[in-house]
mmCIF file of C-alpha atoms in Angstrom:
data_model
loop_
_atom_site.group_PDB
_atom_site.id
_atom_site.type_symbol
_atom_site.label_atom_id
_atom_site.label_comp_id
_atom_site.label_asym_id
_atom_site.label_seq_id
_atom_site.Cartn_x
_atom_site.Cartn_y
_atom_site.Cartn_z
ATOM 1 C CA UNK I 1 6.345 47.457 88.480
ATOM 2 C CA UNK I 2 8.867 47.577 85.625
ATOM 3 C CA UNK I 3 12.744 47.018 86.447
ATOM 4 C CA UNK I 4 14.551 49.983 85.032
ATOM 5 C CA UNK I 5 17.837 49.434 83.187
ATOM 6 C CA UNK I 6 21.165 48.745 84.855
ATOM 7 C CA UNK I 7 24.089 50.650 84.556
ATOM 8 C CA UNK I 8 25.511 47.085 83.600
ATOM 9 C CA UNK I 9 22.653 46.298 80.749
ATOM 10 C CA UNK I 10 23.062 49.774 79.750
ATOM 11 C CA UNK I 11 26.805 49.624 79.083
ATOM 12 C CA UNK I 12 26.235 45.932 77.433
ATOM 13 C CA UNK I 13 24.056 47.312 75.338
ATOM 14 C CA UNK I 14 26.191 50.562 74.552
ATOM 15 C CA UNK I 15 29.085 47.770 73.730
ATOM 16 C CA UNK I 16 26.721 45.671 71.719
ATOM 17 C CA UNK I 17 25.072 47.853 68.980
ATOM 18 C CA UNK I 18 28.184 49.936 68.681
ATOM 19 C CA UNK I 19 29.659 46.417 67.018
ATOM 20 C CA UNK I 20 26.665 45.994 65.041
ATOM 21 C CA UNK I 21 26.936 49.461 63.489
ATOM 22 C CA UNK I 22 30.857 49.622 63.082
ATOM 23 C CA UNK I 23 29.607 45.867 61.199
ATOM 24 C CA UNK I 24 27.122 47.617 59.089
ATOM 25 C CA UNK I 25 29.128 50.314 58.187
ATOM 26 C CA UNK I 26 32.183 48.159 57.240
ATOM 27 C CA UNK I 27 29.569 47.829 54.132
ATOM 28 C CA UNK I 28 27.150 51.088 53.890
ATOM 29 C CA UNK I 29 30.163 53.640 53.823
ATOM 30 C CA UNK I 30 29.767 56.942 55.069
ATOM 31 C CA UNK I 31 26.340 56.749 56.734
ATOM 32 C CA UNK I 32 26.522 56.898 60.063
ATOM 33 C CA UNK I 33 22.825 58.705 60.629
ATOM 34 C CA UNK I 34 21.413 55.875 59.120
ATOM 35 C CA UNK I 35 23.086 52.799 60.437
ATOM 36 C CA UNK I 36 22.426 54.386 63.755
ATOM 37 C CA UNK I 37 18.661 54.669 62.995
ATOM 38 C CA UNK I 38 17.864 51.132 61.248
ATOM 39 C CA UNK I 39 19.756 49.790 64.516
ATOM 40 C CA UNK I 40 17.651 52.153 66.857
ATOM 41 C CA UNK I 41 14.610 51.142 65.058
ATOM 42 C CA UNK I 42 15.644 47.073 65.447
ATOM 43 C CA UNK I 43 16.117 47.590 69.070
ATOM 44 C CA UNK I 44 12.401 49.896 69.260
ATOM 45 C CA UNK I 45 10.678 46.723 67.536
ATOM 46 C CA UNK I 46 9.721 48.718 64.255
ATOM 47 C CA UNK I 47 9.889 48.826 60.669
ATOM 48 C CA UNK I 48 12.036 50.430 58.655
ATOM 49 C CA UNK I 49 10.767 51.869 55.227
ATOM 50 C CA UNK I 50 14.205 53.110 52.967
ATOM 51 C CA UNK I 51 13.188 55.782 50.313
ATOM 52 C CA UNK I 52 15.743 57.153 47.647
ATOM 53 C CA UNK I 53 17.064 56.972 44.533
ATOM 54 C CA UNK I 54 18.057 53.133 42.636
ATOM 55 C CA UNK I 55 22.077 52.527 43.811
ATOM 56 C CA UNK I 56 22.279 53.814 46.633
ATOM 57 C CA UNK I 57 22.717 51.027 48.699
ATOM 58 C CA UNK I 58 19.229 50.829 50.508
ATOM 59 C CA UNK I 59 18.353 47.046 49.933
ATOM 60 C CA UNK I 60 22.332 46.363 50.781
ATOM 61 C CA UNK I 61 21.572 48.079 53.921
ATOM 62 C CA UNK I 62 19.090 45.889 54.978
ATOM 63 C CA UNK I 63 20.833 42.164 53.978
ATOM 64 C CA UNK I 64 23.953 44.090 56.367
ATOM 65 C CA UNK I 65 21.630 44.690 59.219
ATOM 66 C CA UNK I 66 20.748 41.122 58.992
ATOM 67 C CA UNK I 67 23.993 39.879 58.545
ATOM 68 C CA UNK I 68 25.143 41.899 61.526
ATOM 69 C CA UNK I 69 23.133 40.204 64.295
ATOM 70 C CA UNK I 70 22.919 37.035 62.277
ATOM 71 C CA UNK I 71 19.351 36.753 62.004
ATOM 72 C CA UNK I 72 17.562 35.035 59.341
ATOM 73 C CA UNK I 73 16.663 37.060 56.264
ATOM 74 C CA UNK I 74 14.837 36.963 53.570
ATOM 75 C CA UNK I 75 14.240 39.267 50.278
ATOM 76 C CA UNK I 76 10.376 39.821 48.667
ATOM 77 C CA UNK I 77 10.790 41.456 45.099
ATOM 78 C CA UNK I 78 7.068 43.283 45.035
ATOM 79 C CA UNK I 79 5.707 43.454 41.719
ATOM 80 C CA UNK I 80 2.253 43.796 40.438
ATOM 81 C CA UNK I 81 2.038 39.753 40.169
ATOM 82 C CA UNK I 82 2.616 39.454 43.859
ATOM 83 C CA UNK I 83 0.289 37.491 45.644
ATOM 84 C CA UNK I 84 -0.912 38.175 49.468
ATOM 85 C CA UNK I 85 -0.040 34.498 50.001
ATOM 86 C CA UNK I 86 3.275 34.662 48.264
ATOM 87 C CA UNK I 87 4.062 37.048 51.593
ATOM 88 C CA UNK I 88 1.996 35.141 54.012
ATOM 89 C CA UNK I 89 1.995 31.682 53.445
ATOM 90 C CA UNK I 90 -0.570 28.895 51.697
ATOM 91 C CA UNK I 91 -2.302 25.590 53.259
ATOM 92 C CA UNK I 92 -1.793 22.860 51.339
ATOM 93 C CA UNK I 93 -3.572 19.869 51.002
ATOM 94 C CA UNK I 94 -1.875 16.736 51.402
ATOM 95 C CA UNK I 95 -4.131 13.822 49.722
ATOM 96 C CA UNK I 96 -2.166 11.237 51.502
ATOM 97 C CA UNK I 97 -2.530 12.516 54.786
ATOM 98 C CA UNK I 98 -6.028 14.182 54.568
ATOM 99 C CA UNK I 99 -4.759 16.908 55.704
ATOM 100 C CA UNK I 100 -3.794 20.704 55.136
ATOM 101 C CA UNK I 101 -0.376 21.494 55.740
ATOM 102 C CA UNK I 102 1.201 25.473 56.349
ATOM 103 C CA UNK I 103 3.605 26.536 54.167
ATOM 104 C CA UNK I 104 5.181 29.561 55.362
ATOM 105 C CA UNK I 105 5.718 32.572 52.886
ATOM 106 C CA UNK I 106 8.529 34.881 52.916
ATOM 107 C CA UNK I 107 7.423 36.706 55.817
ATOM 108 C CA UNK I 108 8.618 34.368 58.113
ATOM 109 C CA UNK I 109 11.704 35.757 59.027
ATOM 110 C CA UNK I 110 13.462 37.909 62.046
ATOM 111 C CA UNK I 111 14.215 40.641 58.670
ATOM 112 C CA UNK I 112 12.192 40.688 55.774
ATOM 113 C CA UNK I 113 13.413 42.743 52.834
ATOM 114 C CA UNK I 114 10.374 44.367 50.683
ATOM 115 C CA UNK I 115 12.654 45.378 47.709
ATOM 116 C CA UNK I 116 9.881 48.273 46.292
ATOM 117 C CA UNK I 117 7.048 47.367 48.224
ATOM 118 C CA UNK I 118 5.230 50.153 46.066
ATOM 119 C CA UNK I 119 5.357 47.853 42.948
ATOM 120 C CA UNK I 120 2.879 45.307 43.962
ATOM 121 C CA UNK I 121 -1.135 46.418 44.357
ATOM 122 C CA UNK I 122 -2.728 47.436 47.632
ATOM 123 C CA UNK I 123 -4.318 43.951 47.984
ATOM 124 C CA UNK I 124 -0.153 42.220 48.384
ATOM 125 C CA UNK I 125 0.643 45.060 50.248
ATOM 126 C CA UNK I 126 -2.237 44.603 52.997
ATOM 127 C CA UNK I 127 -1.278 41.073 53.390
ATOM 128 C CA UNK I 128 1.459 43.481 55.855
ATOM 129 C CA UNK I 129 -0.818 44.692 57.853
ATOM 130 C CA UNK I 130 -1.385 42.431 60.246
ATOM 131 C CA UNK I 131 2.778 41.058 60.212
ATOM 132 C CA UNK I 132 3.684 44.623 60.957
ATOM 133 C CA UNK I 133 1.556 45.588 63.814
ATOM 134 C CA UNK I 134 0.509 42.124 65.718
ATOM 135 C CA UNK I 135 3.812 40.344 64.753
ATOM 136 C CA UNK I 136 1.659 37.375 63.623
ATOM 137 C CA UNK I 137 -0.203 35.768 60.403
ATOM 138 C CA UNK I 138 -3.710 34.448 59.976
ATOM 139 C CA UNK I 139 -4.354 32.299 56.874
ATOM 140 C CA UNK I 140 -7.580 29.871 56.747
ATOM 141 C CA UNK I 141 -8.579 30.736 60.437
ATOM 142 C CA UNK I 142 -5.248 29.468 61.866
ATOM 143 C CA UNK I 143 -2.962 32.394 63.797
ATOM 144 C CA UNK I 144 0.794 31.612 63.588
ATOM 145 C CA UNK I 145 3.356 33.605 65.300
ATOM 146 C CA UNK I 146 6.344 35.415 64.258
ATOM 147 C CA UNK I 147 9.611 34.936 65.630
ATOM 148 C CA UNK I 148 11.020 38.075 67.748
ATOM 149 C CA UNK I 149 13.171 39.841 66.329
ATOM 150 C CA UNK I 150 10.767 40.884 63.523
ATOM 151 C CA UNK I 151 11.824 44.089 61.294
ATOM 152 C CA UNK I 152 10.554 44.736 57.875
ATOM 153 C CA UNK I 153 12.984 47.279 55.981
ATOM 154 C CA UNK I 154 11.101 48.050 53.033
ATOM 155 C CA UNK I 155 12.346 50.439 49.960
ATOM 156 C CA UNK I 156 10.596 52.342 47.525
ATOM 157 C CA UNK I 157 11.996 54.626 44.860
ATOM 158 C CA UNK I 158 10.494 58.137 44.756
ATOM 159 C CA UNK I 159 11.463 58.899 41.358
ATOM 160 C CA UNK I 160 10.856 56.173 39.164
ATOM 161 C CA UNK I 161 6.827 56.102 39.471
ATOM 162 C CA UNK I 162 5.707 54.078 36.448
ATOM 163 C CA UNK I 163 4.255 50.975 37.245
ATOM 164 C CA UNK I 164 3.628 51.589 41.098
ATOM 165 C CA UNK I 165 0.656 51.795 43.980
ATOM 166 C CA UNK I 166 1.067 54.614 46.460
ATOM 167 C CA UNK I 167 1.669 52.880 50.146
ATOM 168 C CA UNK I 168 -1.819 53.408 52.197
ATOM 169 C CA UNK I 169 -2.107 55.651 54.817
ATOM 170 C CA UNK I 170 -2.492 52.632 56.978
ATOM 171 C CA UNK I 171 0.487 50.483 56.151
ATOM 172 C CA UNK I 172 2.503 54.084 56.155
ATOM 173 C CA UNK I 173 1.929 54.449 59.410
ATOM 174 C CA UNK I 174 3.198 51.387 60.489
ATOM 175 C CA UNK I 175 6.903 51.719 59.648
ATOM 176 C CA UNK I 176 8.557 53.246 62.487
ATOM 177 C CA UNK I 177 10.665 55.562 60.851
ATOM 178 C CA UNK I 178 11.675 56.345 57.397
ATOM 179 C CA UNK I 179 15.126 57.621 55.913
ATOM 180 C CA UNK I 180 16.742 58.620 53.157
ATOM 181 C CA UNK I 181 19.901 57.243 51.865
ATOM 182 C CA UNK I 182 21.374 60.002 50.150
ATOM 183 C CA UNK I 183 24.130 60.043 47.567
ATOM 184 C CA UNK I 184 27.808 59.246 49.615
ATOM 185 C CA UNK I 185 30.451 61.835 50.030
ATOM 186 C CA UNK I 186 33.096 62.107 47.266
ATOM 187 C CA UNK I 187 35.488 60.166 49.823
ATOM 188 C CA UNK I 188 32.985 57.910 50.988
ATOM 189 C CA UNK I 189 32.667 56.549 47.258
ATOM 190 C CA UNK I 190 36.406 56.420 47.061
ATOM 191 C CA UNK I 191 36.443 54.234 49.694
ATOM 192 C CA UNK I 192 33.695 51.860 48.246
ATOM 193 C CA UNK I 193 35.301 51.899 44.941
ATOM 194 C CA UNK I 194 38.688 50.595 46.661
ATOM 195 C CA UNK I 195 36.780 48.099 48.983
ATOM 196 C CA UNK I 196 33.846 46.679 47.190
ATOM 197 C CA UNK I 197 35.014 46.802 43.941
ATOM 198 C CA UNK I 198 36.485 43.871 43.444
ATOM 199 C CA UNK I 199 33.843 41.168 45.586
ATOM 200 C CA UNK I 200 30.646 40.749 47.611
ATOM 201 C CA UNK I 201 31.012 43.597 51.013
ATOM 202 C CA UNK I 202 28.569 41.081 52.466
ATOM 203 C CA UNK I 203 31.391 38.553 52.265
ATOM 204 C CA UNK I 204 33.467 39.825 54.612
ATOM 205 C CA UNK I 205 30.941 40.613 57.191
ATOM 206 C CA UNK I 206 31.041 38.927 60.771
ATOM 207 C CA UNK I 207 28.102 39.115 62.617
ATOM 208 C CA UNK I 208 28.537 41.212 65.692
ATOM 209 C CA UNK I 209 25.590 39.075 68.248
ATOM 210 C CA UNK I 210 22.949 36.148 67.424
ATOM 211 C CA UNK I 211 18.756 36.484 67.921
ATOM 212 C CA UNK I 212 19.223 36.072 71.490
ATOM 213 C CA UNK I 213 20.946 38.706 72.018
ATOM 214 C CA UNK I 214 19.144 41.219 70.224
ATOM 215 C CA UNK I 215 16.078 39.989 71.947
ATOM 216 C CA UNK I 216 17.844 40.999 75.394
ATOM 217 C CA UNK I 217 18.633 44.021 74.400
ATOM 218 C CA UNK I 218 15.376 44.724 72.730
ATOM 219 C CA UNK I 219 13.946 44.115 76.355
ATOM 220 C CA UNK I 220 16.820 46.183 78.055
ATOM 221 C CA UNK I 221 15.576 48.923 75.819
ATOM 222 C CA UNK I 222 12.202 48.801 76.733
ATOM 223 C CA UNK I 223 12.748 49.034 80.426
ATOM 224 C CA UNK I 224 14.532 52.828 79.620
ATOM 225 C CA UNK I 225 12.542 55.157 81.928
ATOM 226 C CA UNK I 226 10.827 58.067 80.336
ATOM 227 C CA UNK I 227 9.541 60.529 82.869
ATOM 228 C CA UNK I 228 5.691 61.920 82.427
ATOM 229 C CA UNK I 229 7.013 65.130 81.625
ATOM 230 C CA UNK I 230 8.655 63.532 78.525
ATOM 231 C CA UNK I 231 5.687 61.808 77.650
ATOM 232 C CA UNK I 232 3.853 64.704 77.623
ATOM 233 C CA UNK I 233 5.846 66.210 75.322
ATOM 234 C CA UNK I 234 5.579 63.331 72.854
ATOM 235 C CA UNK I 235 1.945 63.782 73.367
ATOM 236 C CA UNK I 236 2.429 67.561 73.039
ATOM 237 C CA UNK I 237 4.118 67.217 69.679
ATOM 238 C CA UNK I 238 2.085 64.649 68.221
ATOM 239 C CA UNK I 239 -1.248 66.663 68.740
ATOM 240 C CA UNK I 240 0.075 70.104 67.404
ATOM 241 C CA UNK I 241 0.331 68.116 63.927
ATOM 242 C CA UNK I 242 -3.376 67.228 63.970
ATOM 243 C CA UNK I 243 -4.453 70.981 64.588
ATOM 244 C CA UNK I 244 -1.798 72.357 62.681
ATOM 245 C CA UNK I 245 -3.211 74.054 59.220
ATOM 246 C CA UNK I 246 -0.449 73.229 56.926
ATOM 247 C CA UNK I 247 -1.315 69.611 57.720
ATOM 248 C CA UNK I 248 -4.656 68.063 56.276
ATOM 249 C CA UNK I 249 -3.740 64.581 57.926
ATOM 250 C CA UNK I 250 -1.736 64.790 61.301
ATOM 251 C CA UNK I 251 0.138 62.065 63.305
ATOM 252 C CA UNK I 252 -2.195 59.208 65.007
ATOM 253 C CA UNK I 253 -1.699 57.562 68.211
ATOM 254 C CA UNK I 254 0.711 54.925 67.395
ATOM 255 C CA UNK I 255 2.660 57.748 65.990
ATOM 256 C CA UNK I 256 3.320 58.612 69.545
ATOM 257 C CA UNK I 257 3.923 55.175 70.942
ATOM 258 C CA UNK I 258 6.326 54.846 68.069
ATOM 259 C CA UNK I 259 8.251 57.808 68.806
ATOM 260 C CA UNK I 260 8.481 57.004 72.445
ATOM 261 C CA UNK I 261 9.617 53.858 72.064
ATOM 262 C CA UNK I 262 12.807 54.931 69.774
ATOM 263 C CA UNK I 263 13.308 57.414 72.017
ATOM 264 C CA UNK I 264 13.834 54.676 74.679
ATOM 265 C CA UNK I 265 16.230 53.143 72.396
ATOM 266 C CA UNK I 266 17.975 56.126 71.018
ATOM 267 C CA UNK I 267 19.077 56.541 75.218
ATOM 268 C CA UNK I 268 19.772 53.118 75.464
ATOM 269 C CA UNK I 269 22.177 53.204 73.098
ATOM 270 C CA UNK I 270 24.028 56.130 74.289
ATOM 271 C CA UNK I 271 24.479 54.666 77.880
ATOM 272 C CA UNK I 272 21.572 56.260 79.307
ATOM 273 C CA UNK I 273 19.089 54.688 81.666
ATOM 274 C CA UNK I 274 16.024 57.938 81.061
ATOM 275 C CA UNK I 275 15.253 59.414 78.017
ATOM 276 C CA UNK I 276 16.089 63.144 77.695
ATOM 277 C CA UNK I 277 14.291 65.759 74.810
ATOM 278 C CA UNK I 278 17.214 65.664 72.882
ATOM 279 C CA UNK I 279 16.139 62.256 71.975
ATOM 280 C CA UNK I 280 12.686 63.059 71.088
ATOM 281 C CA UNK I 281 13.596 65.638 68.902
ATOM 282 C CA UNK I 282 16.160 64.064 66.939
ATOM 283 C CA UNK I 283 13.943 61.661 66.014
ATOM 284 C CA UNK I 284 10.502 63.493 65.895
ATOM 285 C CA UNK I 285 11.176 64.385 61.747
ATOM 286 C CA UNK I 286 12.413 60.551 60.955
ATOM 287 C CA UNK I 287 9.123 59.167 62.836
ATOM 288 C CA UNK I 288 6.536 61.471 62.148
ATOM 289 C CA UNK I 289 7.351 63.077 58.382
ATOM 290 C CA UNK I 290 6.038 60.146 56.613
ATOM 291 C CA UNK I 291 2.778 59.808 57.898
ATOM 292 C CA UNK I 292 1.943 63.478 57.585
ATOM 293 C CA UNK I 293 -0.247 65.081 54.439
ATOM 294 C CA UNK I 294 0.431 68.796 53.719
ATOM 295 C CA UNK I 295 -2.461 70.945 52.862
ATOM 296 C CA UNK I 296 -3.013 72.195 49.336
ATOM 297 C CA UNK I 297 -1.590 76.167 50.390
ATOM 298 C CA UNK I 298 1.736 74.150 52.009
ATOM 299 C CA UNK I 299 2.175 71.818 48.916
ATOM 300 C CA UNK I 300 1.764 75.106 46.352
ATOM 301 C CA UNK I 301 4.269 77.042 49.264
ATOM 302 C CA UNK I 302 6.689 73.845 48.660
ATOM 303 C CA UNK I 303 6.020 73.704 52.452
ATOM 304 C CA UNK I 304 7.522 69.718 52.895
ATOM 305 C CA UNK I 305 6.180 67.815 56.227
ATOM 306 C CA UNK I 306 9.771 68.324 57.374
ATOM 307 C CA UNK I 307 9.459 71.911 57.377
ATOM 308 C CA UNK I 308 6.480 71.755 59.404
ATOM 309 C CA UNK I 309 7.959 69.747 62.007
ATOM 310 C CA UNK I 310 10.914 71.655 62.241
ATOM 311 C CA UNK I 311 8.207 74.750 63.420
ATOM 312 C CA UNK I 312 6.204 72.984 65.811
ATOM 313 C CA UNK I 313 9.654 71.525 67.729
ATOM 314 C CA UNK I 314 10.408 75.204 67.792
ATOM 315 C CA UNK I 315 6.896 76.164 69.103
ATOM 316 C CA UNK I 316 6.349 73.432 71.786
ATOM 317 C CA UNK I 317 7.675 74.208 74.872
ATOM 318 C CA UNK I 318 10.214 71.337 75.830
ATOM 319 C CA UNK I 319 9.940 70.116 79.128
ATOM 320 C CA UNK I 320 11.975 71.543 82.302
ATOM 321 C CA UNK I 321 14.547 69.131 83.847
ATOM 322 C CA UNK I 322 13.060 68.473 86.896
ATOM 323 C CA UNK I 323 9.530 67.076 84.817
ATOM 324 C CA UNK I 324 11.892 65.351 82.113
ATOM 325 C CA UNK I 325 13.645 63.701 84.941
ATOM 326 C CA UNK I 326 11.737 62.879 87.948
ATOM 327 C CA UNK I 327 13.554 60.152 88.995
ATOM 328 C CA UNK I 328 16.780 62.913 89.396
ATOM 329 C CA UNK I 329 18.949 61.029 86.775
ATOM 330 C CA UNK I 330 18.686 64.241 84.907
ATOM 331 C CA UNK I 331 20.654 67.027 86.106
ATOM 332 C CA UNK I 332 19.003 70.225 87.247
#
């Protein structure tokens, strides 16, 4: 039987990422919403994938993160030259030993950074695949394992589409969550101008917790409780996508474990030992949107994913205290 969380873990952990974030945003200025979701997406053991405009600050979002819980990070610039074993790793051979020896690629990190991952063909891009979900890499026959934490925050610029490979489907619906940057408020960009303007923001930035202790709070997280009731309703919302007919390609299966499981985080990290439908549903349009295809009538209506959600959380009922909280942490 799993141990539930603490009240102790729970307020450690409460303590914990609310450094890491104030850390973060000493250098992402005036983004709360997303600090709070890369960190909630960390914590969930997913992958982050960063879409907006160039300047915006979404690869220096992802060296902060990093810097933050003083991890080990490194950067992958996809372009179309990018070869799977530039990510992955080659076997050499050594002549004077007889032997092959591993050399790991860039992928062998607790963050990897894939600056436009849509530059580099769907061949580079698969060499992902098996990172992202199994947390591992298999080159020449040989499995080698990735060090926990493992997060890839990858960014991809919507407008500028020259030169670029739409993501798959498949690697899509690995990332976790996706998020847009946005431009900053007129203050906000004050504020940077006064701050950054004159050297590095990273500089300056002192890391708030090591591996270890991300990987105890990654396990803290997991051990959340999330009544049936609220699992059905993850279930509940994930389904009405597939059968929904502004939606040619609905949300799959780990779409749901995904959403659960920053859920769990999203109550870990506001003190709370059960997850509640608030969570779910403030999450539901970050974790689902991207891996949803509008049908032709919704894309001529301008109907975005988004906007689909945002009807089906209004249609589904949402469950009743008592079957969101059966172990009475919830009050009636």
């Amino acid at each position: 039987m799993t141990t539930m969380a603490g009240p102790r873990e729970l307020e450690y952990l409460a303590g914990v990422t609310g450094a890491i974030k104030s850390a973060i945003e000493s250098v992402i200025e005036g983004k709360p919403d997303v600090v709070d979701l890369a960190v909630t997406v960390l914590l969930a053991e997913g992958h982050l994938l960063v879409e907006d405009v160039p300047g915006v600050g979404k690869t220096m979002l992802a060296k902060a993160l990093g810097r933050a819980v003083d991890c080990t990070v490194k950067r992958i610039q996809f372009t179309p030259d990018l070869l799977p074993s530039d990510v992955t790793g080659v076997s050499i051979y050594r002549q004077e030993r007889h032997e092959f020896e591993f050399k790991p690629g860039a992928v062998f990190a607790n963050i990897v950074v894939g600056d436009e991952i849509n530059r580099a063909s769907p061949k580079t891009q698969s060499a992902l695949l098996e990172c992202m979900e199994e947390h591992q890499v298999t080159v020449d026959g040989v499995t080698h394992y990735l060090e926990s934490p493992f997060i890839v925050v990858a960014t991809q610029n919507p407008v500028e589409m020259e030169g670029t490979f739409p993501l798959p489907e498949a690697q899509r619906d690995r990332f976790m969550a996706r998020v847009s940057m946005g431009y900053p408020s007129a203050n906000a960009e004050l504020d940077m101008l006064g701050h950054h303007g004159e050297h590095d923001p990273l500089s300056g930035l002192r890391p708030a917790c090591d591996a270890n202790t991300v990987r105890s709070l990654i396990a803290v997280s997991r051990s959340v409780y999330a009544a049936d009731g609220i699992k059905e309703y993850v279930v509940n919302l994930v389904r009405a996508t597939r059968s929904n007919p502004e939606l040619r390609l609905g949300a799959s299966p780990r779409s749901a474990l995904h959403l659960l499981r920053a859920s769990k985080a999203r109550a870990a990290m506001s003190g709370r030992g059960h997850v509640i439908p608030d969570d779910v549903q403030s999450l539901t349009p970050l974790v689902l949107a991207h891996r949803l295809m509008p049908s032709a009538e919704a894309q001529l209506s301008r109907r975005a994913p988004a906007d689909v959600l945002a009807s089906i959380l209004s249609q589904v009922p949402v469950p009743a205290p008592r079957a969101a909280a059966s172990n009475g942490s919830w009050p009636a």
